[in-house]
Coordinates of C-alpha atoms in Angstrom, one line a residue:
M1 CA -282.8 -163.8 47.0
N2 CA -280.4 -166.3 47.3
L3 CA -278.6 -164.5 44.0
Y4 CA -278.3 -161.5 45.9
I5 CA -276.9 -162.7 49.3
L6 CA -274.5 -165.1 47.2
F7 CA -273.7 -161.8 45.1
N8 CA -272.7 -159.6 48.4
L9 CA -271.2 -162.3 49.6
A10 CA -268.8 -162.7 47.0
I11 CA -268.3 -158.5 47.2
V12 CA -267.3 -159.4 51.0
V13 CA -265.0 -161.9 50.4
S14 CA -263.4 -160.3 47.8
A15 CA -262.7 -157.3 49.6
F16 CA -261.0 -159.3 52.5
I17 CA -258.8 -160.8 50.0
L18 CA -257.4 -157.7 48.1
A19 CA -257.2 -156.4 52.1
F20 CA -255.5 -159.1 53.2
I21 CA -252.8 -158.8 49.2
I22 CA -252.5 -155.2 49.7
R23 CA -251.4 -156.0 53.9
L24 CA -249.0 -158.7 52.3
I25 CA -247.0 -156.4 49.2
Y26 CA -247.2 -153.7 52.2
M27 CA -245.2 -155.7 55.2
R28 CA -243.4 -157.0 51.8
S29 CA -242.0 -153.7 51.1
I30 CA -241.5 -152.6 55.1
R31 CA -239.2 -155.4 54.9
L32 CA -237.5 -155.0 52.2
R33 CA -236.7 -151.0 53.0
Q34 CA -235.5 -152.7 56.5
K35 CA -233.5 -155.1 55.1
L36 CA -231.9 -152.1 52.8
R37 CA -231.4 -149.6 55.5
M38 CA -230.0 -152.5 57.7
S39 CA -227.4 -152.7 55.0
Y40 CA -226.9 -149.3 53.9
V41 CA -225.7 -149.1 58.0
F42 CA -223.9 -152.0 57.7
T43 CA -222.3 -150.8 54.9
N44 CA -221.5 -147.6 56.5
I45 CA -220.0 -149.0 59.4
T46 CA -217.8 -151.4 57.9
H47 CA -216.3 -148.3 55.5
E48 CA -216.0 -146.1 59.3
L49 CA -214.2 -149.5 61.1
L50 CA -211.6 -149.6 57.9
T51 CA -210.3 -146.1 58.2
P52 CA -209.1 -146.3 61.4
L53 CA -207.8 -150.2 61.1
T54 CA -205.6 -148.7 58.5
V55 CA -204.3 -145.9 60.6
L56 CA -203.1 -147.9 62.5
S57 CA -201.8 -150.2 60.2
A58 CA -199.7 -147.2 58.7
S59 CA -199.0 -146.1 62.0
I60 CA -197.0 -150.0 63.3
D61 CA -195.0 -149.9 59.6
K62 CA -194.0 -146.9 61.2
M63 CA -192.6 -148.0 64.4
R64 CA -191.2 -150.4 62.7
D65 CA -189.2 -148.5 60.7
E66 CA -188.1 -146.5 64.4
A67 CA -188.0 -149.8 66.7
P68 CA -187.2 -152.3 64.7
Q69 CA -186.3 -154.7 67.5
M70 CA -189.5 -155.5 68.5
S71 CA -190.8 -157.1 64.8
H72 CA -191.9 -159.9 66.2
D73 CA -194.7 -158.0 68.3
Y74 CA -195.7 -156.0 64.8
D75 CA -196.4 -158.7 62.7
L76 CA -198.6 -160.0 65.8
M77 CA -200.3 -156.8 65.2
Q78 CA -200.5 -157.0 61.4
I79 CA -202.0 -160.0 61.3
N80 CA -204.8 -159.2 63.7
I81 CA -205.8 -155.9 61.5
Q82 CA -205.4 -157.9 58.2
R83 CA -207.8 -161.2 59.8
M84 CA -210.0 -158.1 61.0
V85 CA -210.0 -156.1 57.6
R86 CA -211.0 -159.6 55.6
M87 CA -214.0 -159.7 58.3
L88 CA -215.1 -156.4 57.4
Q89 CA -214.8 -156.7 53.7
Q90 CA -216.8 -159.6 54.2
I91 CA -219.5 -157.9 55.2
L92 CA -219.2 -154.9 52.8
E93 CA -218.9 -157.3 49.6
T94 CA -222.1 -159.2 51.0
S95 CA -224.5 -155.7 51.4
K96 CA -222.9 -155.0 47.7
S97 CA -224.5 -158.1 46.6
Q98 CA -227.6 -157.9 48.7
A99 CA -227.9 -154.3 47.1
G100 CA -226.8 -155.4 43.6
E101 CA -223.8 -153.4 43.6
L102 CA -221.1 -156.1 43.2
K103 CA -219.6 -155.4 39.8
L104 CA -217.1 -157.4 38.3
L105 CA -213.7 -156.0 36.8
C106 CA -212.2 -158.6 34.9
A107 CA -207.9 -158.6 33.6
Q108 CA -205.8 -160.5 31.3
G109 CA -203.8 -163.2 32.7
D110 CA -202.2 -167.0 33.2
V111 CA -205.2 -168.2 35.2
M112 CA -203.8 -171.4 36.3
R113 CA -200.8 -169.9 37.7
Y114 CA -203.2 -167.1 39.6
I115 CA -204.7 -170.0 41.3
R116 CA -202.0 -172.4 42.2
E117 CA -200.4 -169.2 43.7
T118 CA -203.2 -168.0 45.5
A119 CA -204.1 -171.4 47.2
Q120 CA -200.3 -171.5 48.1
Y121 CA -200.5 -168.9 50.4
L122 CA -203.2 -170.6 52.5
E123 CA -200.7 -173.6 52.8
P124 CA -200.0 -172.6 56.8
L125 CA -203.3 -172.4 57.5
I126 CA -203.8 -175.8 56.9
V127 CA -201.0 -177.5 58.2
K128 CA -201.2 -175.9 61.4
K129 CA -204.0 -178.1 61.5
K130 CA -202.3 -181.3 60.6
M131 CA -203.6 -181.9 57.6
K132 CA -202.3 -182.8 54.5
Y133 CA -202.9 -179.6 51.3
T134 CA -202.4 -181.0 47.7
I135 CA -203.1 -178.7 44.9
E136 CA -203.3 -179.8 41.3
C137 CA -204.0 -177.5 38.1
Q138 CA -204.2 -179.3 34.8
P139 CA -203.1 -177.7 32.5
E140 CA -199.9 -176.2 34.9
S141 CA -200.6 -172.2 32.6
M142 CA -203.5 -171.1 30.5
M143 CA -204.4 -167.5 30.2
G144 CA -207.4 -166.6 30.8
W145 CA -209.6 -163.2 32.0
I146 CA -210.7 -163.3 35.5
D147 CA -212.2 -160.9 38.3
T148 CA -208.9 -161.7 41.1
D149 CA -210.2 -159.4 43.9
K150 CA -213.8 -161.7 43.3
L151 CA -211.3 -165.2 43.0
D152 CA -209.6 -164.2 46.0
K153 CA -212.7 -164.6 48.2
I154 CA -213.6 -167.4 46.8
I155 CA -211.2 -169.7 47.2
Y156 CA -210.1 -168.3 50.4
N157 CA -213.8 -169.2 51.6
L158 CA -213.7 -172.5 50.6
V159 CA -210.4 -173.8 51.3
S160 CA -210.8 -172.4 55.1
N161 CA -213.9 -173.5 55.4
A162 CA -212.6 -176.9 54.7
A163 CA -210.1 -177.0 56.8
K164 CA -212.5 -175.2 59.7
Y165 CA -214.6 -178.4 59.8
C166 CA -211.7 -181.1 58.7
K167 CA -210.5 -184.1 61.5
E168 CA -207.1 -183.2 62.2
N169 CA -204.9 -184.9 59.7
G170 CA -207.6 -184.8 57.3
E171 CA -206.6 -183.7 53.7
V172 CA -207.6 -181.2 51.6
S173 CA -207.5 -180.8 48.1
L174 CA -208.0 -177.7 45.2
R175 CA -207.8 -179.4 41.6
V176 CA -208.4 -176.7 38.9
T177 CA -209.3 -178.0 35.8
T178 CA -210.4 -176.4 32.2
N179 CA -212.8 -178.0 29.7
P180 CA -211.5 -179.0 25.7
H181 CA -212.3 -175.5 24.0
Y182 CA -210.3 -174.1 27.0
D183 CA -212.5 -171.5 27.4
R184 CA -213.8 -172.5 31.2
I185 CA -212.0 -173.8 34.3
R186 CA -213.6 -176.0 36.9
I187 CA -212.3 -175.5 40.4
V188 CA -213.3 -178.5 43.0
V189 CA -212.3 -178.6 46.7
S190 CA -212.7 -181.2 48.6
D191 CA -211.8 -181.7 52.7
T192 CA -212.1 -185.0 54.6
G193 CA -214.4 -183.4 57.4
I194 CA -217.5 -184.1 59.0
G195 CA -219.5 -183.6 56.1
I196 CA -223.5 -181.2 56.0
P197 CA -226.3 -183.0 57.0
R198 CA -228.8 -183.8 53.9
D199 CA -231.9 -182.1 55.2
K200 CA -229.4 -178.8 56.1
M201 CA -228.0 -178.1 52.2
K202 CA -231.2 -176.3 51.7
N203 CA -230.2 -173.6 53.3
L204 CA -226.2 -173.3 52.1
Y205 CA -225.8 -170.5 50.9
R206 CA -228.1 -168.0 53.5
P207 CA -226.1 -165.9 55.2
F208 CA -224.7 -166.6 58.6
Q209 CA -225.5 -170.4 58.4
D210 CA -222.0 -170.8 59.3
G211 CA -221.5 -173.2 62.3
S212 CA -224.9 -174.3 62.5
Y213 CA -225.6 -176.6 58.6
R214 CA -221.1 -178.8 60.6
Q215 CA -222.4 -178.6 63.9
N216 CA -219.3 -178.0 65.4
K217 CA -217.5 -175.3 67.4
N218 CA -215.5 -172.9 64.9
I219 CA -216.8 -169.2 65.7
G220 CA -217.2 -167.6 61.9
T221 CA -219.4 -164.6 60.2
G222 CA -221.7 -166.7 58.9
L223 CA -220.9 -164.7 55.6
G224 CA -218.4 -167.0 54.0
L225 CA -220.3 -169.5 52.0
A226 CA -222.9 -167.0 51.1
L227 CA -220.2 -164.5 49.6
T228 CA -218.7 -167.3 47.2
H229 CA -222.1 -168.2 46.2
D230 CA -222.9 -164.1 44.7
L231 CA -219.5 -164.3 43.4
V232 CA -219.3 -166.9 41.4
Y233 CA -223.0 -166.4 39.7
L234 CA -221.9 -162.6 39.6
H235 CA -218.8 -164.2 37.5
R236 CA -221.3 -166.2 35.4
G237 CA -220.4 -168.8 36.7
T238 CA -222.0 -171.9 38.8
I239 CA -221.6 -174.1 42.4
K240 CA -222.4 -177.1 43.2
C241 CA -221.7 -178.8 47.2
E242 CA -221.4 -183.0 46.9
S243 CA -221.3 -183.8 50.8
E244 CA -221.8 -186.7 52.7
V245 CA -222.0 -187.0 56.8
G246 CA -218.4 -188.4 58.2
E247 CA -216.9 -188.7 55.1
G248 CA -216.2 -184.9 54.1
T249 CA -217.7 -182.3 51.6
T250 CA -216.9 -181.3 47.9
F251 CA -217.5 -177.8 46.3
T252 CA -217.4 -178.0 42.4
I253 CA -217.1 -174.3 40.8
E254 CA -217.0 -173.3 36.8
L255 CA -216.1 -169.9 35.8
P256 CA -215.7 -168.9 32.2
I257 CA -212.7 -167.4 31.6
N258 CA -212.6 -166.2 28.0
K259 CA -213.4 -162.7 27.1
E260 CA -216.4 -163.0 24.6
A261 CA -218.6 -163.9 28.7
Y262 CA -218.3 -160.9 29.6
T263 CA -219.8 -156.9 28.6
A264 CA -217.5 -154.3 28.0
D265 CA -217.8 -153.1 31.5
Q266 CA -216.4 -155.5 33.1
I267 CA -213.0 -156.2 30.9
Y268 CA -210.6 -154.0 31.9
E269 CA -208.3 -154.2 28.8
E270 CA -205.0 -151.7 30.7
R271 CA -204.4 -153.6 33.7
Q272 CA -202.7 -157.2 33.7
I273 CA -203.1 -160.1 36.4
T274 CA -200.3 -159.5 39.4
F275 CA -198.7 -162.5 41.5
D276 CA -198.3 -160.4 44.6
N277 CA -200.8 -161.5 46.9
S278 CA -198.5 -160.7 50.4
K279 CA -200.5 -157.4 50.5
N280 CA -203.6 -158.6 49.9
P281 CA -205.2 -158.6 53.5
Y282 CA -207.9 -161.8 52.2
I283 CA -204.1 -163.6 52.0
E284 CA -202.9 -164.6 55.3
H285 CA -198.4 -163.6 54.9
K286 CA -197.2 -166.7 54.1
E287 CA -193.6 -165.7 56.4
T288 CA -196.1 -163.9 59.4
T289 CA -197.7 -167.2 60.0
N290 CA -195.5 -170.0 59.8
E291 CA -193.5 -167.5 62.5
I292 CA -196.5 -168.3 64.7
N293 CA -196.4 -172.1 64.3
A294 CA -193.6 -171.4 65.4
V295 CA -195.4 -171.5 68.5
L296 CA -196.5 -175.3 68.6
N297 CA -192.7 -175.7 69.3
L298 CA -192.8 -174.4 72.8
N299 CA -193.0 -177.7 74.3
E300 CA -189.5 -178.7 73.7
L301 CA -188.0 -175.6 74.7
P302 CA -186.3 -176.3 78.8
Q303 CA -188.4 -175.6 81.8
K304 CA -186.1 -173.5 84.7
H305 CA -189.0 -172.6 87.3
D306 CA -191.1 -173.9 89.7
I307 CA -194.6 -173.4 88.7
S308 CA -196.0 -175.2 85.0
L309 CA -198.9 -173.6 84.0
L310 CA -200.8 -175.3 80.5
I311 CA -202.4 -172.7 78.4
V312 CA -205.0 -174.2 75.9
E313 CA -206.1 -171.8 72.8
D314 CA -207.1 -172.8 68.9
N315 CA -205.5 -168.8 68.3
P316 CA -201.5 -169.1 67.8
E317 CA -201.8 -165.4 67.8
L318 CA -203.3 -164.9 71.0
L319 CA -201.0 -167.9 72.3
M320 CA -198.1 -166.9 71.6
L321 CA -198.8 -163.0 73.8
M322 CA -199.8 -165.1 76.7
H323 CA -196.2 -167.1 76.4
Q324 CA -194.2 -164.0 75.9
L325 CA -195.8 -162.8 78.9
L326 CA -195.8 -165.9 81.5
A327 CA -192.9 -166.9 80.2
T328 CA -190.7 -165.2 82.0
Y329 CA -192.1 -166.5 85.5
Y330 CA -193.5 -169.8 84.6
N331 CA -192.7 -173.1 82.6
I332 CA -195.5 -173.1 79.4
Y333 CA -197.1 -175.7 77.9
I334 CA -199.3 -175.4 75.1
A335 CA -202.6 -177.6 73.6
Q336 CA -205.0 -176.4 70.7
N337 CA -208.0 -178.2 72.0
G338 CA -208.8 -180.0 74.8
Y339 CA -208.1 -183.2 73.4
E340 CA -204.7 -182.3 73.8
A341 CA -204.9 -180.8 76.8
L342 CA -205.5 -183.3 78.2
E343 CA -202.9 -185.7 76.8
M344 CA -200.3 -183.1 78.5
I345 CA -201.9 -183.3 81.6
H346 CA -201.0 -186.8 81.4
Q347 CA -197.6 -186.0 80.3
K348 CA -196.4 -182.5 82.3
P349 CA -196.3 -181.8 86.0
I350 CA -199.1 -178.9 85.1
D351 CA -200.0 -176.9 88.7
L352 CA -202.4 -174.4 86.5
I353 CA -204.8 -174.5 83.2
I354 CA -205.4 -171.3 81.1
S355 CA -207.8 -172.3 78.4
D356 CA -210.1 -170.6 75.7
I357 CA -213.6 -171.9 76.1
M358 CA -214.1 -171.8 72.1
M359 CA -212.3 -174.4 70.7
P360 CA -212.9 -176.6 67.8
G361 CA -213.3 -180.5 69.1
M362 CA -213.6 -180.2 72.8
D363 CA -214.2 -177.0 74.3
G364 CA -213.7 -175.1 77.7
Y365 CA -216.6 -176.3 79.4
E366 CA -216.0 -180.0 78.5
L367 CA -212.6 -179.8 79.5
T368 CA -212.9 -178.1 83.2
K369 CA -216.2 -180.9 83.8
Q370 CA -213.2 -183.6 82.6
I371 CA -210.5 -182.7 84.9
K372 CA -213.0 -181.9 87.7
E373 CA -214.5 -185.5 87.7
D374 CA -211.1 -187.2 88.2
P375 CA -209.8 -186.9 91.4
D376 CA -206.0 -187.0 90.1
Y377 CA -206.5 -184.0 88.7
A378 CA -209.1 -182.7 90.0
H379 CA -206.9 -180.2 92.3
L380 CA -205.5 -178.3 89.2
P381 CA -207.0 -175.0 89.1
I382 CA -208.6 -173.6 85.8
V383 CA -208.6 -170.3 84.3
L384 CA -211.1 -170.4 81.6
L385 CA -211.5 -167.0 78.4
T386 CA -214.2 -166.3 77.0
A387 CA -215.1 -163.8 73.7
K388 CA -219.3 -164.4 75.0
R389 CA -220.3 -161.6 77.6
D390 CA -223.7 -163.2 78.5
M391 CA -223.7 -163.9 82.4
D392 CA -224.9 -167.4 82.8
D393 CA -221.9 -168.9 80.9
E394 CA -220.2 -166.9 83.9
Q395 CA -221.6 -168.9 85.8
R396 CA -221.7 -172.4 83.7
A397 CA -217.5 -171.9 84.4
L398 CA -218.2 -172.1 87.8
L399 CA -220.5 -174.4 88.6
L400 CA -218.2 -177.3 86.7
G401 CA -215.7 -175.8 89.1
A402 CA -213.6 -173.2 87.0
D403 CA -210.9 -171.1 89.6
D404 CA -211.7 -168.2 87.7
F405 CA -213.4 -166.8 84.4
L406 CA -211.9 -163.4 82.0
N407 CA -213.8 -162.0 79.0
K408 CA -212.2 -161.3 76.2
P409 CA -210.2 -158.5 75.2
F410 CA -208.3 -158.7 78.5
K411 CA -205.5 -156.9 79.4
L412 CA -202.4 -159.3 79.6
K413 CA -201.0 -157.6 83.0
E414 CA -205.2 -159.1 84.3
L415 CA -204.5 -162.5 83.5
K416 CA -201.3 -162.6 85.1
I417 CA -202.4 -160.7 88.2
R418 CA -204.5 -163.4 88.6
V419 CA -202.6 -166.6 87.9
D420 CA -200.1 -165.3 90.4
N421 CA -203.0 -165.2 92.8
I422 CA -204.1 -167.9 92.1
I423 CA -200.8 -169.7 92.3
Q424 CA -200.4 -167.6 95.8
N425 CA -203.9 -169.7 97.2
R426 CA -202.4 -172.9 96.5
K427 CA -199.2 -171.9 98.1
R428 CA -200.5 -171.1 101.4
I429 CA -202.9 -174.5 101.6
K430 CA -200.1 -175.9 100.8
T431 CA -198.8 -174.2 103.6
E432 CA -201.6 -174.9 106.6
N433 CA -201.7 -178.6 104.6
K434 CA -198.3 -178.6 106.2
H435 CA -199.7 -177.5 109.3
V436 CA -202.1 -180.0 109.5
E437 CA -199.4 -182.5 109.6
D438 CA -197.4 -181.3 112.2
L439 CA -200.1 -181.1 114.8
E440 CA -199.3 -184.2 116.7
E441 CA -195.0 -183.3 116.4
E442 CA -196.5 -180.1 118.4
P443 CA -195.3 -180.7 122.2
P444 CA -197.9 -181.7 124.9
R445 CA -200.9 -178.7 125.4
E446 CA -204.7 -178.1 126.0
L447 CA -205.8 -178.0 121.8
T448 CA -208.2 -175.8 121.0
A449 CA -212.1 -176.9 119.2
D450 CA -210.7 -176.6 115.4
E451 CA -207.5 -178.9 117.0
L452 CA -209.5 -181.0 118.1
F453 CA -211.8 -181.4 115.4
L454 CA -208.7 -182.0 113.0
Q455 CA -207.2 -184.1 115.3
R456 CA -210.6 -186.2 115.2
T457 CA -211.3 -186.2 111.7
R458 CA -207.1 -187.6 111.0
Q459 CA -207.6 -190.5 113.0
M460 CA -211.6 -191.3 111.0
V461 CA -208.8 -191.4 108.1
L462 CA -205.7 -193.8 109.5
D463 CA -208.4 -196.2 111.4
H464 CA -209.7 -196.9 107.6
L465 CA -206.3 -196.2 105.9
E466 CA -206.4 -199.7 104.0
D467 CA -210.3 -199.1 102.8
D468 CA -209.4 -198.0 99.0
D469 CA -213.5 -197.2 99.3
Y470 CA -213.4 -194.4 102.0
D471 CA -214.1 -191.2 100.5
R472 CA -215.0 -187.5 102.2
D473 CA -218.4 -189.2 101.9
A474 CA -217.9 -191.8 104.0
L475 CA -215.6 -189.7 106.5
A476 CA -218.4 -187.1 106.8
S477 CA -220.8 -190.1 107.9
D478 CA -218.6 -191.3 110.8
M479 CA -217.7 -187.7 111.9
G480 CA -221.8 -187.3 112.1
A481 CA -222.1 -184.4 109.9
S482 CA -222.7 -183.6 106.0
A483 CA -220.4 -183.9 103.4
S484 CA -220.7 -179.9 102.8
T485 CA -220.7 -179.5 106.7
L486 CA -217.6 -181.0 106.8
Y487 CA -215.9 -179.4 103.9
N488 CA -216.3 -175.9 104.7
K489 CA -215.6 -176.8 108.2
L490 CA -212.3 -178.0 106.6
R491 CA -212.2 -175.4 104.3
A492 CA -213.0 -173.2 107.5
I493 CA -210.0 -174.5 109.7
A494 CA -207.5 -175.4 107.2
N495 CA -207.9 -173.9 103.2
I496 CA -208.2 -177.4 102.5
N497 CA -210.9 -179.7 100.8
V498 CA -212.0 -183.0 102.2
S499 CA -210.6 -185.0 99.2
T500 CA -207.4 -183.3 99.3
F501 CA -207.2 -184.0 103.2
I502 CA -207.6 -187.7 102.5
R503 CA -205.0 -188.2 100.4
S504 CA -202.6 -186.1 101.9
I505 CA -203.2 -188.5 105.1
R506 CA -202.7 -190.6 103.0
M507 CA -199.8 -190.0 101.6
D508 CA -197.7 -188.5 104.9
E509 CA -199.0 -192.3 105.5
A510 CA -197.3 -194.1 102.7
K511 CA -194.1 -192.3 103.4
R512 CA -193.9 -193.4 106.9
I513 CA -194.3 -196.7 105.7
A514 CA -191.4 -196.5 102.6
T515 CA -189.0 -194.9 105.7
E516 CA -190.0 -197.9 107.9
T517 CA -189.2 -200.6 105.1
P518 CA -187.2 -199.1 102.2
D519 CA -187.4 -203.1 101.0
I520 CA -191.8 -203.1 100.7
R521 CA -193.0 -203.4 96.7
I522 CA -194.7 -200.4 95.8
S523 CA -198.0 -202.8 95.4
D524 CA -198.5 -203.3 99.1
L525 CA -197.0 -200.2 99.6
A526 CA -200.1 -198.7 97.3
Y527 CA -202.8 -200.9 99.4
R528 CA -201.7 -199.9 103.1
V529 CA -202.8 -196.7 102.4
G530 CA -206.1 -197.1 100.4
F531 CA -204.9 -197.4 96.3
R532 CA -206.6 -200.2 95.1
D533 CA -204.0 -199.4 91.4
P534 CA -200.5 -199.2 92.0
R535 CA -199.9 -196.6 89.7
Y536 CA -202.6 -194.0 90.5
F537 CA -200.4 -194.9 93.9
S538 CA -197.5 -193.5 92.3
T539 CA -199.0 -190.7 89.9
T540 CA -200.5 -189.1 93.4
F541 CA -197.6 -189.5 95.3
K542 CA -194.8 -187.9 92.5
K543 CA -197.5 -185.1 92.7
H544 CA -197.5 -185.2 96.4
F545 CA -193.3 -185.0 96.8
G546 CA -192.3 -184.8 93.4
M547 CA -190.8 -188.2 93.3
Q548 CA -192.2 -191.3 92.2
P549 CA -192.0 -193.9 95.3
T550 CA -189.4 -195.7 93.0
E551 CA -187.2 -193.0 93.8
F552 CA -188.2 -192.0 96.9
L553 CA -187.5 -196.0 98.4
D554 CA -183.9 -196.0 96.4
S555 CA -183.0 -193.2 97.8
L556 CA -183.8 -194.8 101.4
K557 CA -181.5 -197.6 100.5
K558 CA -178.8 -195.4 99.6
K559 CA -178.5 -193.4 102.6
S560 CA -179.0 -196.8 104.6

């Protein structure tokens, strides 16, 4: 009886196991079909997008012939078309690789020269990020068989990745050597970047891993290393990565270059390796990139307008376009990340900031946060730009203190309108502020409730003029109101915030005291109006009156 029960139990368990295995096979086949279907969709979408880009490129060439005076704008259009083509080709190549449809077509030629010249075309990519770029080929010339299309993509992905994640003023190097039999080459791409954590190395060549393993704020397709890995193995080669967090990363690739390494259908006897990369959409054109790099010298141009803007953007083409649009109306300073922007703010008289959100190093959010937390610069209006469409991003930007938020792609005219509106609003605030300053100079009359409130608030600040700790919370307490109530009241009456109101009164008193006693020392003047740091006082004085306190005192002495 027990044997009978055990036999039936074994049958039932076996049936369950068999059903489970069948279900696993079924689910795997479903996932495979879905993967193939998505691969087919990606391939078709990519082909569909490449067609209009080809039409656009041809149209630009036609416009260049008919209106050559706009060549600079045509260059910007072409380089962005080339960039889109490169990304779409990367998606297409990855889709083909997953479907097993990638094919080699090897030609004969000077392999070392081809690699060196291809790498040289990427030099502007490194130089514009202030990095050192080294290319070394030993020997300098050597014949062999390679698929130049695949090798272009391998070199571009590795070098651009190295540049993307390398530190500023760091180093990127590409070294190529051969073996004693001259039938293989070794390509070593190294950087002194942030490195890759050890626990992330196992997923290094999986698609859509870009940015996550490097913990960097650069944006990419996430296909570069996955495609590079597939192309290397397609070329019957090997790829190895060594990395140390905080020290840098080294990729080592070995490829066969002898004819015998490939099958007859992978050899293209009639074709020779050519050395013209200028029309290759996978390689940025050197001359065009150099023209874009010229934008980095724009901070040295003479400034001839009353209002100065700071544009913070790591994309040189967009930076140049915004500069071209706004430089007619405003002085323009530029920075490529948050750190450069903070330096520029401390060095130049900036009136408004336009900043991208996604940037390497310090992003737009952190830049906004630091500016708004600094009492010296919290008054600066900020317009944030982003390619993301998430409402949470807009709310986060506004909560951090950004004055406006604009989604990419945006119309440059819309950007100018928003900048103009903010500038005009700030001018109105200054006019209202001047009205507050002049209230006491008007002839005696019956004051309104709002005017009495302003007069009382101003007197409170004057009563605590030398108290450097007297801020908006202390003023609100003395006025018997909360900080938010006082803010709303001042904003409604004079369109001014509490901190600016207090600072304005301190500055007016500093000017009055300086006028009465032109021989006063700057430090004494600062202490008398509630500044414990004379340097901070001088900076605030210049922002308020357009000149250093020493310059103002000197002018008074000359008049007397």
